[in-house]
Coordinates of C-alpha atoms and ligand atoms in Angstrom, one line a residue:
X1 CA 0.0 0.0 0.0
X2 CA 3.0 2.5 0.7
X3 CA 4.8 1.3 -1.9
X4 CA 1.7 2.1 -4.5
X5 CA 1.3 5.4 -2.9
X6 CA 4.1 6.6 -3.4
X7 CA 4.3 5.5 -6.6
X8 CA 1.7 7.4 -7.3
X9 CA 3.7 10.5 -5.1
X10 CA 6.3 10.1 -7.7
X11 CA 4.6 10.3 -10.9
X12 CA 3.1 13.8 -9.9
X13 CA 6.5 15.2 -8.8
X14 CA 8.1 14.2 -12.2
X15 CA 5.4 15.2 -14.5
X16 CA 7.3 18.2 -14.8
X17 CA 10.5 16.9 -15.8
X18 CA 8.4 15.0 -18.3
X19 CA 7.0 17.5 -20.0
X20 CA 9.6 20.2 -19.9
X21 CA 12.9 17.9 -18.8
X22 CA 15.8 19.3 -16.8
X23 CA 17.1 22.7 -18.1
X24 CA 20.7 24.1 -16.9
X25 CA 19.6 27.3 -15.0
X26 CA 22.0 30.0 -15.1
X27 CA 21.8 33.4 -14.0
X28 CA 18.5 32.3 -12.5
X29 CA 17.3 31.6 -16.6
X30 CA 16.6 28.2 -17.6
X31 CA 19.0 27.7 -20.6
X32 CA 19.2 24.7 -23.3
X33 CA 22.7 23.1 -23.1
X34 CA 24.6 24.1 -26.1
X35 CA 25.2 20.2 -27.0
X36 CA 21.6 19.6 -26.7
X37 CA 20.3 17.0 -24.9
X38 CA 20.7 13.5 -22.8
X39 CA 18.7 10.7 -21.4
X40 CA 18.5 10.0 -17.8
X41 CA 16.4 6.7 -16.6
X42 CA 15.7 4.9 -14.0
X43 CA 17.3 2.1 -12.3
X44 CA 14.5 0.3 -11.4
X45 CA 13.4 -0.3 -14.6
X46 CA 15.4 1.4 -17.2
X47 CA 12.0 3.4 -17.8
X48 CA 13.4 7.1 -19.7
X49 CA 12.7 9.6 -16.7
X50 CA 13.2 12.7 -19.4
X51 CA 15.8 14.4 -21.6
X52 CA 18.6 16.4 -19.7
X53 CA 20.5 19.6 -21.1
X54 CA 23.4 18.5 -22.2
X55 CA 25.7 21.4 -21.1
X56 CA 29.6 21.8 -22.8
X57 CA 32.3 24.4 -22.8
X58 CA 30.1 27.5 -23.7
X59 CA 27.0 26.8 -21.0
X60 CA 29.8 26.3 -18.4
X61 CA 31.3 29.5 -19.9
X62 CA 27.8 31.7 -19.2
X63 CA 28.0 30.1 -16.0
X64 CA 31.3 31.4 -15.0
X65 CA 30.0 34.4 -16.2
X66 CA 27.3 34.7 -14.2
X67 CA 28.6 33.8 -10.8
X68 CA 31.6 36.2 -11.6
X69 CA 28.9 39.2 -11.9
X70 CA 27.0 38.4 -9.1
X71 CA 30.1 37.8 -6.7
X72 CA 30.7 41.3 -5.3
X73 CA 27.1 42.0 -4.5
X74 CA 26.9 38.4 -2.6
X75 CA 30.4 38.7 -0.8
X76 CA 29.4 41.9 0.3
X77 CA 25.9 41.4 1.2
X78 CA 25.6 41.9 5.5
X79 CA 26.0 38.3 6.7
X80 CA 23.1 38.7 8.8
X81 CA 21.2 38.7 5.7
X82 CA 22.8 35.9 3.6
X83 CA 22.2 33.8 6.8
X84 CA 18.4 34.4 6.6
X85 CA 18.7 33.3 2.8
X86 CA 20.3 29.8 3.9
X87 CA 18.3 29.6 6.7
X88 CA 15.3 30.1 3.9
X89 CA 16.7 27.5 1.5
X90 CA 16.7 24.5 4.9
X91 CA 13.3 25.7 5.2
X92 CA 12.1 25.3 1.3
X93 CA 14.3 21.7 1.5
X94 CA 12.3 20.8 4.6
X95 CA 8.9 21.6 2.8
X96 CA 9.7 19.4 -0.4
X97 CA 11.7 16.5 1.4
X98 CA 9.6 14.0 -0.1
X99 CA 9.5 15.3 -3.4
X100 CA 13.4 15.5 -3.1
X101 CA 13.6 11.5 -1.3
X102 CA 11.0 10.1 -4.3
X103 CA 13.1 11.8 -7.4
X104 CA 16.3 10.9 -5.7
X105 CA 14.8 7.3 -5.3
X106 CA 13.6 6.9 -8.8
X107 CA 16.6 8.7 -10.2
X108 CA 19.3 6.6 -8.4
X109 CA 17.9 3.4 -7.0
X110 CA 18.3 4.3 -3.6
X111 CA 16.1 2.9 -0.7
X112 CA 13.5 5.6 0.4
X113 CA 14.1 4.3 3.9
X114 CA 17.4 6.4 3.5
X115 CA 16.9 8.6 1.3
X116 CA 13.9 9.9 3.3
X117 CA 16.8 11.3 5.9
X118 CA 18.7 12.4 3.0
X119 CA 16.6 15.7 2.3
X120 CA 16.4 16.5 6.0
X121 CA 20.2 16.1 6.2
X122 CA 20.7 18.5 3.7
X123 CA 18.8 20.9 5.2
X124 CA 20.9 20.4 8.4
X125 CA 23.8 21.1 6.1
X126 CA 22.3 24.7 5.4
X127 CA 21.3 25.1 8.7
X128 CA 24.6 24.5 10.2
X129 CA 26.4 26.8 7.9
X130 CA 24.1 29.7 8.2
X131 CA 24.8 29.7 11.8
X132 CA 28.7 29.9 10.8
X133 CA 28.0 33.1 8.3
X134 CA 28.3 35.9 10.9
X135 CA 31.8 34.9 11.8
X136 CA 33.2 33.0 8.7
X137 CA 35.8 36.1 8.2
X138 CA 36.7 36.8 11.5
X139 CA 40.3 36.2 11.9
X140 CA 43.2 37.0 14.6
X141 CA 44.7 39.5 15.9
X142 CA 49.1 38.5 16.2
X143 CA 51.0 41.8 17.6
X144 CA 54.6 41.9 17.2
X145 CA 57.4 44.5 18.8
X146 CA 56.2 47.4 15.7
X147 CA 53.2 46.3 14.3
X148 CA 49.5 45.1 14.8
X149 CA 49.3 42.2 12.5
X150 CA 45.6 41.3 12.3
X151 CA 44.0 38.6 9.8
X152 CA 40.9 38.5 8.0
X153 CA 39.0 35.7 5.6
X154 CA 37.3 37.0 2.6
X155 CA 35.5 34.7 0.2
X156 CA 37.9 32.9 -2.6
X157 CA 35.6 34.0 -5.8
X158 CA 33.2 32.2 -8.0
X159 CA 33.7 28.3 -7.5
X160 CA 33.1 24.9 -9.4
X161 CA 31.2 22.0 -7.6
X162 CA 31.5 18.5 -9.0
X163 CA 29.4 15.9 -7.7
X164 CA 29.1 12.4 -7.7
X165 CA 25.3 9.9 -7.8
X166 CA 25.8 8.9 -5.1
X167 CA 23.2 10.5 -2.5
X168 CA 23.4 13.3 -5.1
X169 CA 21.3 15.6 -3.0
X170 CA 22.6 15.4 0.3
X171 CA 26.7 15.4 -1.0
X172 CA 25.9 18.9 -3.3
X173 CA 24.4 20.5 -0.6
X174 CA 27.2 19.7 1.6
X175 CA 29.5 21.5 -0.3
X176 CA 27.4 24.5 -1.8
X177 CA 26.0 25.1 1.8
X178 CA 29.2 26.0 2.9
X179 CA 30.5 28.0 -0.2
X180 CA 27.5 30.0 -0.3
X181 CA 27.6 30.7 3.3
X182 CA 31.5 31.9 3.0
X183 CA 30.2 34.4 0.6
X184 CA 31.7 32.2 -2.9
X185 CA 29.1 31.9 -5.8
X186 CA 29.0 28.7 -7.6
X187 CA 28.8 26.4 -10.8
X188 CA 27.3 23.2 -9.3
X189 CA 28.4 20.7 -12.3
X190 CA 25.6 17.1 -10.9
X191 CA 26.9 13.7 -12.1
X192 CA 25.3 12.8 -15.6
X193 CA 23.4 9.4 -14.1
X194 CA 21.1 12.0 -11.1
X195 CA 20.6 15.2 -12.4
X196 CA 17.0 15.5 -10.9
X197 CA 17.3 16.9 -7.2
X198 CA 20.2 19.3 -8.2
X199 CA 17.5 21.0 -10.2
X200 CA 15.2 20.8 -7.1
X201 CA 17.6 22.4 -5.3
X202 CA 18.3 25.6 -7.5
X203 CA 14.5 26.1 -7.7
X204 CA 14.3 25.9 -4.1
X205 CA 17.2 28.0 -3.4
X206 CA 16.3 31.0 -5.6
X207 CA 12.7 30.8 -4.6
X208 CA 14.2 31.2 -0.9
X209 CA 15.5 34.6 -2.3
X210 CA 19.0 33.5 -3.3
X211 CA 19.8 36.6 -6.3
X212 CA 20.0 35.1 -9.7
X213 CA 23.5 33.5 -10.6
X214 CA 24.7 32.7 -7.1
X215 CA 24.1 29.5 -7.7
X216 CA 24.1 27.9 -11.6
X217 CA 22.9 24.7 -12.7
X218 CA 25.1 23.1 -15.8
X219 CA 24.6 19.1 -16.5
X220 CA 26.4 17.3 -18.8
X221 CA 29.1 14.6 -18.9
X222 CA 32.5 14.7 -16.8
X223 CA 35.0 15.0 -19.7
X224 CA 32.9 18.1 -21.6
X225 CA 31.1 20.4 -19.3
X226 CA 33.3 18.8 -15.9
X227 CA 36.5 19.7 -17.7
X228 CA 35.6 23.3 -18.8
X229 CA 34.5 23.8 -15.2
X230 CA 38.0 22.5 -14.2
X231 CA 39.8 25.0 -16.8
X232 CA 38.0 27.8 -16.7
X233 CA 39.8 30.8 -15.8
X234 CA 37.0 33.2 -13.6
X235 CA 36.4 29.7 -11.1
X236 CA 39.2 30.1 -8.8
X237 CA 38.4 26.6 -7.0
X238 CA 37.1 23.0 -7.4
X239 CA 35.4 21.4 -4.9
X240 CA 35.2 17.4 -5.9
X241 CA 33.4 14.2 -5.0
X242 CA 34.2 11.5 -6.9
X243 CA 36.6 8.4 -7.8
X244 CA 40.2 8.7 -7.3
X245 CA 41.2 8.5 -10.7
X246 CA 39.1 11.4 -11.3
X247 CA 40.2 13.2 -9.1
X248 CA 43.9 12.9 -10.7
X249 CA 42.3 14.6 -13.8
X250 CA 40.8 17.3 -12.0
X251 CA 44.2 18.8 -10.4
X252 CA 45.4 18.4 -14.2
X253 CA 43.3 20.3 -15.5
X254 CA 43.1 22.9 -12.8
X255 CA 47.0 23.1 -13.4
X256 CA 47.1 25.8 -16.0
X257 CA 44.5 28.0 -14.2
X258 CA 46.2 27.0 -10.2
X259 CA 43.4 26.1 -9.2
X260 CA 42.4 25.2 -5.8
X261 CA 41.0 22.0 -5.5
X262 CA 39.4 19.9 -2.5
X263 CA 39.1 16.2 -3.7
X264 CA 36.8 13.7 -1.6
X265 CA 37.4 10.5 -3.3
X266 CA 37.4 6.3 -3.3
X267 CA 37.9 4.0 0.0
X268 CA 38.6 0.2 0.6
X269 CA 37.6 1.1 4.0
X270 CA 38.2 -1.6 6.7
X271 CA 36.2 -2.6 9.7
X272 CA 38.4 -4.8 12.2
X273 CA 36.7 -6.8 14.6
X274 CA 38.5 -8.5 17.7
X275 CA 37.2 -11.2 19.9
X276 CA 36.8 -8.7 23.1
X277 CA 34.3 -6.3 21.2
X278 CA 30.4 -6.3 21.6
X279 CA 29.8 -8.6 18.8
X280 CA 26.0 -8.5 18.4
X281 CA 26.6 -4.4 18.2
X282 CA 29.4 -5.2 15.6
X283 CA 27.6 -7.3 13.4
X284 CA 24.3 -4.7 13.0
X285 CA 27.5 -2.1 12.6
X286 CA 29.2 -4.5 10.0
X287 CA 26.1 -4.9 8.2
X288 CA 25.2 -1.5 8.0
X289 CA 28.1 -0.1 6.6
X290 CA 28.3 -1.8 4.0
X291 CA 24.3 -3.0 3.0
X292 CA 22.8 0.2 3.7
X293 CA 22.9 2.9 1.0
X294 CA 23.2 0.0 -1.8
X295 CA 27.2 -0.2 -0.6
X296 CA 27.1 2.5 -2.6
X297 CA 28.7 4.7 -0.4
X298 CA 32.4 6.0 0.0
X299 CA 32.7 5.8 3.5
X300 CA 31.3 2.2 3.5
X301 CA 33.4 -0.7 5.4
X302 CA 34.3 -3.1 2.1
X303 CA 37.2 -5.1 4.0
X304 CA 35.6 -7.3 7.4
X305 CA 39.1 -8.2 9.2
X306 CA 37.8 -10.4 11.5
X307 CA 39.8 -12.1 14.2
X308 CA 40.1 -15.8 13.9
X309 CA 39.1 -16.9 17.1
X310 CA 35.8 -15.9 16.7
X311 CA 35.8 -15.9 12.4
X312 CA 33.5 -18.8 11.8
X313 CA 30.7 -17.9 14.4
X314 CA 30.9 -14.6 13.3
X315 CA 30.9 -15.3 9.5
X316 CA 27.8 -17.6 10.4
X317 CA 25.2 -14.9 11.7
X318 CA 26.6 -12.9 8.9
X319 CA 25.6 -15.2 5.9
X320 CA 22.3 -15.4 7.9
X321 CA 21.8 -11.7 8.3
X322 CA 23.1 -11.0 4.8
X323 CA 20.8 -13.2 3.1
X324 CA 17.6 -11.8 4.6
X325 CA 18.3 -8.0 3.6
X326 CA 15.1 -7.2 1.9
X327 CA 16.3 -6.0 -1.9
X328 CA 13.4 -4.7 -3.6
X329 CA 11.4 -1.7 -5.5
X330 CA 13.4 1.4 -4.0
X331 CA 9.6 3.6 -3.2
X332 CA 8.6 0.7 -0.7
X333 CA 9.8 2.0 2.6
X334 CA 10.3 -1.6 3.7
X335 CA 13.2 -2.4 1.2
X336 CA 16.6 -2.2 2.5
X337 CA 18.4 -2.2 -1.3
X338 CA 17.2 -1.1 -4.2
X339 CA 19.0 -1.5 -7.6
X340 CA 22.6 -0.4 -8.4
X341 CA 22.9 3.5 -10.4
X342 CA 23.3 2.2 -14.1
X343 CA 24.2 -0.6 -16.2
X344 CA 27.8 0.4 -16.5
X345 CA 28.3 0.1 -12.5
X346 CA 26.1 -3.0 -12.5
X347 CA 28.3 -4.6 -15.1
X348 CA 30.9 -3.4 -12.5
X349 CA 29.8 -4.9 -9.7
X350 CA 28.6 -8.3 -10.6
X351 CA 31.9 -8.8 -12.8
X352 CA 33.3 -9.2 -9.2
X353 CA 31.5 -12.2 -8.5
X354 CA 33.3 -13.8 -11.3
X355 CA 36.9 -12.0 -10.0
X356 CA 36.1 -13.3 -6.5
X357 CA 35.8 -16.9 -7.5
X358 CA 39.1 -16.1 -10.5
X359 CA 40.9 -15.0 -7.0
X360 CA 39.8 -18.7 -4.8
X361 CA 37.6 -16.4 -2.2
X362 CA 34.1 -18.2 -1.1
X363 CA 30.9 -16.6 -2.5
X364 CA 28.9 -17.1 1.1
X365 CA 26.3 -15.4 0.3
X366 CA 24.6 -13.5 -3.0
X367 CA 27.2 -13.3 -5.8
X368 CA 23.9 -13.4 -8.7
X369 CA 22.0 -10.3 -10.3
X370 CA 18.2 -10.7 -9.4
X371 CA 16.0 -10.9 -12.9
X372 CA 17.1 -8.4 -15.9
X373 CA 14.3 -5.3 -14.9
X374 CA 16.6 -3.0 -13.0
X375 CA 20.1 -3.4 -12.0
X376 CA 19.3 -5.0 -9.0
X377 CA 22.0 -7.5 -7.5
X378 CA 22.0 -9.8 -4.6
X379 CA 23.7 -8.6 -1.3
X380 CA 27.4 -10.0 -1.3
X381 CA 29.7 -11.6 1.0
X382 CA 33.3 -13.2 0.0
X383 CA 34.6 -15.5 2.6
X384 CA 38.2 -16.9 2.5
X385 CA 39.6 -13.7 1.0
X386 CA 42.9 -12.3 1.5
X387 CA 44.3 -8.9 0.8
X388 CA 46.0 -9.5 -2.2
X389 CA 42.9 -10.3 -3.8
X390 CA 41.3 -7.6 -6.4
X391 CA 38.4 -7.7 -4.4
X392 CA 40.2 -6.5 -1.0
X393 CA 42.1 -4.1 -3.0
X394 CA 39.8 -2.5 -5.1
X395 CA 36.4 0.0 -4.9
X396 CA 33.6 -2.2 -5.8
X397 CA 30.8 0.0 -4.3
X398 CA 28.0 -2.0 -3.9
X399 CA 26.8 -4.1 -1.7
X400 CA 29.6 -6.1 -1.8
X401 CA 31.7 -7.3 1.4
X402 CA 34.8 -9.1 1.3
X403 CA 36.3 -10.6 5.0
X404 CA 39.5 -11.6 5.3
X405 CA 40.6 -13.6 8.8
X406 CA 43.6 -12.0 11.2
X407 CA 45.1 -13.5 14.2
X408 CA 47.5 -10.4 16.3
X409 CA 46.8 -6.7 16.7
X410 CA 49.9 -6.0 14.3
X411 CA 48.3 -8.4 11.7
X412 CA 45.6 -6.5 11.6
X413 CA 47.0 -2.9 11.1
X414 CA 49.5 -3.9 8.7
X415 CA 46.0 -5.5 6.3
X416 CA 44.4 -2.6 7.2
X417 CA 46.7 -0.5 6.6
X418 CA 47.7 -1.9 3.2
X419 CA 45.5 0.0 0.5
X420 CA 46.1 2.8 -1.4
X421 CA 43.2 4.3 -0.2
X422 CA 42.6 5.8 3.4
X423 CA 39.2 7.4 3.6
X424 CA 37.4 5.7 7.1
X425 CA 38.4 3.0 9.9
X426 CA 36.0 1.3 12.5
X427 CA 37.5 -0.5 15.4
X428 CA 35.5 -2.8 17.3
X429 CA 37.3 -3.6 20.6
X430 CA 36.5 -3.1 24.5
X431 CA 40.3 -2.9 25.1
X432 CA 41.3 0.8 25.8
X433 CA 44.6 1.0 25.4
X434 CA 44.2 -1.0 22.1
X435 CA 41.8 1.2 20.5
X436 CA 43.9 4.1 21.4
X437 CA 47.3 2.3 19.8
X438 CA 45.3 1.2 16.8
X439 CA 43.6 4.0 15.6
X440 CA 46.6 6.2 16.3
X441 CA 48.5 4.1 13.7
X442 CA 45.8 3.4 11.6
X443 CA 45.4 5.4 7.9
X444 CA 42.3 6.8 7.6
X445 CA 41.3 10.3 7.7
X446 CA 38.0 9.4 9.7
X447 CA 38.4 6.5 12.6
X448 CA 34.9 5.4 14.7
X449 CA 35.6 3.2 17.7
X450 CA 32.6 0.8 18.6
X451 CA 30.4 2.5 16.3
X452 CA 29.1 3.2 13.0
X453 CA 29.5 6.4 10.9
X454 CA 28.2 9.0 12.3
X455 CA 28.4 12.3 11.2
X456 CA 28.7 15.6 13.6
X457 CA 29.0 18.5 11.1
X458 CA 31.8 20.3 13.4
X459 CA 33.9 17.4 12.6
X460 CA 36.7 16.8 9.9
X461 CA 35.9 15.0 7.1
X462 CA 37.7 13.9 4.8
X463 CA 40.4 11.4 3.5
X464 CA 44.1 10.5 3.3
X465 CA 46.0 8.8 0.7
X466 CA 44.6 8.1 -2.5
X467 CA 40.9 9.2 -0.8
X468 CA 41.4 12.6 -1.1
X469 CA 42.8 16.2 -0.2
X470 CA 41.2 18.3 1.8
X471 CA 38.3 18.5 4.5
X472 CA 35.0 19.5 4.8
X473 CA 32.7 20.4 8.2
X474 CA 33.1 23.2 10.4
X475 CA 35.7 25.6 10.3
X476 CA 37.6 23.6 7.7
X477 CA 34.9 24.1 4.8
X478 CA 35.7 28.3 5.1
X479 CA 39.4 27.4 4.9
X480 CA 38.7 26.5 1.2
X481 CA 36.3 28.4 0.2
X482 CA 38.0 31.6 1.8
X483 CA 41.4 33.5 1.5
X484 CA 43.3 34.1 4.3
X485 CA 44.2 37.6 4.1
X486 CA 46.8 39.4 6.4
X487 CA 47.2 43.1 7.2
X488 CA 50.2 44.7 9.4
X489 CA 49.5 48.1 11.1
X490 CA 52.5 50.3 12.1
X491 CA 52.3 51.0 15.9
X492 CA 55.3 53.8 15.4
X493 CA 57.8 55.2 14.0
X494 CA 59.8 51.6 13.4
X495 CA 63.2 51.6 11.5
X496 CA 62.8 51.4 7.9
X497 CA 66.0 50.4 6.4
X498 CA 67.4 52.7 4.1
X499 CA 68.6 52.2 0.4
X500 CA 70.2 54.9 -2.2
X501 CA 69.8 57.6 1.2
X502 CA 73.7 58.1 1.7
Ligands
NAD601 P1 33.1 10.0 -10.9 O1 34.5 10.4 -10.5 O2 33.0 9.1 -12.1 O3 32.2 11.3 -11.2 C1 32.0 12.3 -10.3 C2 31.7 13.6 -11.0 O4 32.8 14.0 -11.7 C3 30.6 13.5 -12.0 O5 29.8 14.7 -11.9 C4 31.3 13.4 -13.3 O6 30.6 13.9 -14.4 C5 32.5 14.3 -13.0 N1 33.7 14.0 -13.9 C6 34.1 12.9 -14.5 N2 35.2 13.1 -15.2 C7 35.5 14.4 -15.0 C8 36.6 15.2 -15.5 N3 37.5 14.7 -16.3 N4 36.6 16.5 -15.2 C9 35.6 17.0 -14.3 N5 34.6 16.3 -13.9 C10 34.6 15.0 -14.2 O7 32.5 9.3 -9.6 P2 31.0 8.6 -9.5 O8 31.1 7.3 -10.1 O9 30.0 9.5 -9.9 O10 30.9 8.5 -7.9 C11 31.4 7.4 -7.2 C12 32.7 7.7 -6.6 O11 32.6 8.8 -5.7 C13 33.3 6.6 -5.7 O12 34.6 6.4 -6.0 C14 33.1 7.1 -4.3 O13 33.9 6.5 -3.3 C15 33.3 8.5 -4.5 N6 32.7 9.3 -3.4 C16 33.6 9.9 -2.4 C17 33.0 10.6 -1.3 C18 33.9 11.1 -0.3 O14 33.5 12.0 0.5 N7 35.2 10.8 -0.1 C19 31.6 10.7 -1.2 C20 30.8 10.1 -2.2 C21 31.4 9.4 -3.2

């Protein structure tokens, strides 16, 4: 019964898109994109949701434009104001949070029973920003012996936003909240395969009173319209989320402009699991972090190291748990996971089963697509792994897990620690002193000890290694998006040192 109701939710909430399709908005016009248009469908059940402007070098080009005019007059609007216009665009997000979960549903495959949250956490993201506005560009004051040295922040300039389809909605406003609060303007460039709730969120924002071109709209592929965002000379920064290899080419092609860039990229993230921890609150943790979000998730835990004392018990409720995850139609609130983005990643994905078995790892549980509808897959678990294998080494993202057995403390760090990647840890012990040792050697840019991920906006995130430069959340965000500007006042009459004055 939910499930038909909000099917019948959705197909009033994309009737527009239907009939009119998604238009790059720019300077607060909807605009064709200069290369035409694209398809976007659904996951479910390949279905065409509508055609897509298919922006390229010239749209991204007006868009600079625009967010390069409207800069001054947004930097220097009073902060108490540009607060009550993100506070505003939380509230407008709130109001159409299920229009935002359904599109981003039918758009990516994602469960509504997370994607419901997602709108309401990117209104959190707006809220929590907002409240950061009035003093984003305070700064210090440093005296020395002749001068008072103060510091301020002002706002870098227009900025590029590149995101990924993975909880789409959620991820842009994470980094446009944040820009837009330190006073930037921005060319929000949506991944080609979920181009729907980007939209929703322009509309929203300049219907909360946001001035035209503060925020512009430009879809289109990665290698056209991501590029010229990249190499455009008026976006003085590039705020990323996406694969590792992309981000390579996006500090390439910043290169001849010096571009700042923030890159939030891949993770072979490892959950390690000793025989002292809370296991019934591990395995719900295990299971979540990986299952939940379709694995499609960068922060997910893709390696299980799981101590061999307690391996087989462990592995046993796992394969049990693992094989009643409800996958199904992503609109009924019951299903846990829903199908994978597109056919590319799903060929991705469920070529591992193959690798896994190439390798001489265990399928344990899933390894199969279900029917040929939607790229729906089975929920995965690859027993008898070891780290060499391609599937402990490299991103799958899905719902894929692979657990590999450890016996001592070091054992486990050095597997964990072996990956190029380095985005997220979890540590499931009850022993103190070892979570302290571990995590202080372990390389990941976020560590949770005896818990799941849980995000606290004040709090660094971000990656190390191949997972990325940069972080995002509290104060960190305005260190990217603003200049650090310093300012030395004479206190006196200090020697100046004299040249040519014999
Ligand atoms: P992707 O790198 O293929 O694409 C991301 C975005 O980059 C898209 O908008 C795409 O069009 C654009 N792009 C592609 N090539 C480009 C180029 N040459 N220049 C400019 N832009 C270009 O990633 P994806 O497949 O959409 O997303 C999944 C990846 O994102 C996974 O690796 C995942 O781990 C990562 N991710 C990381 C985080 C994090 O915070 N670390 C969060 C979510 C997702």
């Amino acid at each position: 019964m939910m499930l038909e109701n909000n099917i019948q939710k959705l197909s009033g909430y994309i009737q527009k898109f239907r009939s009119s399709g998604v238009q790059n908005r720019i300077a607060g016009q909807d605009i064709d994109g200069a290369g035409g248009t694209f398809q976007t469908i659904s996951p479910v059940d390949k279905s065409l949701i509508c055609d897509v402007a298919l922006g390229s070098a010239s749209d991204i080009d007006a868009a600079a434009n625009a967010a390069t005019q409207s800069f001054a007059a947004w930097r220097d609007m009073p902060a108490s104001q540009r607060r009550k216009i993100l506070i505003a665009i939380a509230q407008g997000i709130e109001a159409r949070a299920e229009e935002i979960a359904l599109c981003e549903c039918w758009d990516t495959g994602q469960a509504f029973k997370f994607m419901s949250k997602a709108a309401i956490r990117g209104a959190e993201n707006f809220r929590y920003f907002a409240d950061q506005v009035i003093q984003a560009r305070d700064g210090q004051h440093l005296k020395s012996p002749t001068l008072m040295n103060i510091t301020s922040r002002v706002p870098i300039g227009p900025v590029g936003v590149i995101t990924p389809w993975n909880t789409p909605f959620m991820l842009s406003t994470w980094k446009i909240a944040p820009a837009l609060a330190a006073g930037c303007t921005v060319v929000h460039k949506p991944a080609e395969a979920s181009p729907l709730t980007a939209r929703l969120l322009v509309e929203i924002a300049e219907e909360a009173g946001l001035p035209p071109g503060v925020l512009n709209t430009v879809n289109g592929f990665g290698d056209d319209a991501g590029r010229a965002l990249c190499e455009h000379p008026k976006i003085k920064a590039i705020a990323f989320v996406g694969e590792s290899r992309t981000g390579s080419l996006i500090m390439k092609q910043g290169a001849d402009t010096l571009k700042r860039n923030h890159l939030e990229l891949g993770g072979k993230n490892p959950v390690i699991v000793f025989d002292d921890a809370d296991l019934d609150r591990a395995l719900d943790a295990v299971i979540f972090m990986i299952y939940s979000i379709n694995g499609e998730r960068c922060t997910s835990s893709s390696r299980l190291l799981i101590q061999d004392t307690i391996r087989d018990e462990f592995e046993a409720k796992l394969i049990e748990r693992v094989n009643n995850i409800k996958v199904g139609h992503p609109l009924d609130p019951q299903t846990e996971i829903g199908p994978l983005i597109s056919q590319e990643h799903f060929d991705k994905v469920t070529s591992y089963f193959e690798t896994a078995k190439t390798d001489g790892a265990t399928i344990a549980a899933g390894g199969e697509a279900i029917g040929n509808e939607g790229f729906f897959v089975k929920p995965t678990l690859f027993t008898d792994a070891n780290n060499e294998m391609r599937i402990a080494r490299e991103e799958i993202f899905g719902p894929v897990l692979t657990s590999i057995p450890f016996s001592t403390e070091d054992d486990a760090l050095a597997i964990a620690n072996d990956t190029p990647y380095g985005l997220t840890g979890y540590v499931w012990t009850n022993d103190l002193t070892r979570a302290l040792r571990f995590t202080d050697k372990l390389e990941a840019g976020m560590i949770w000890v005896n818990s799941e991920n849980v995000r606290h906006l004040p709090t660094p995130f971000g990656g190390v290694k191949s997972s990325g430069i940069g972080r995002d959340g509290g104060d960190w965000s305005f260190e990217f998006y603003m200049e650090q500007k310093h300012i030395g006042f004479a206190m006196g009459q200090h020697k100046i040192t004299k040249l040519g004055a014999l």
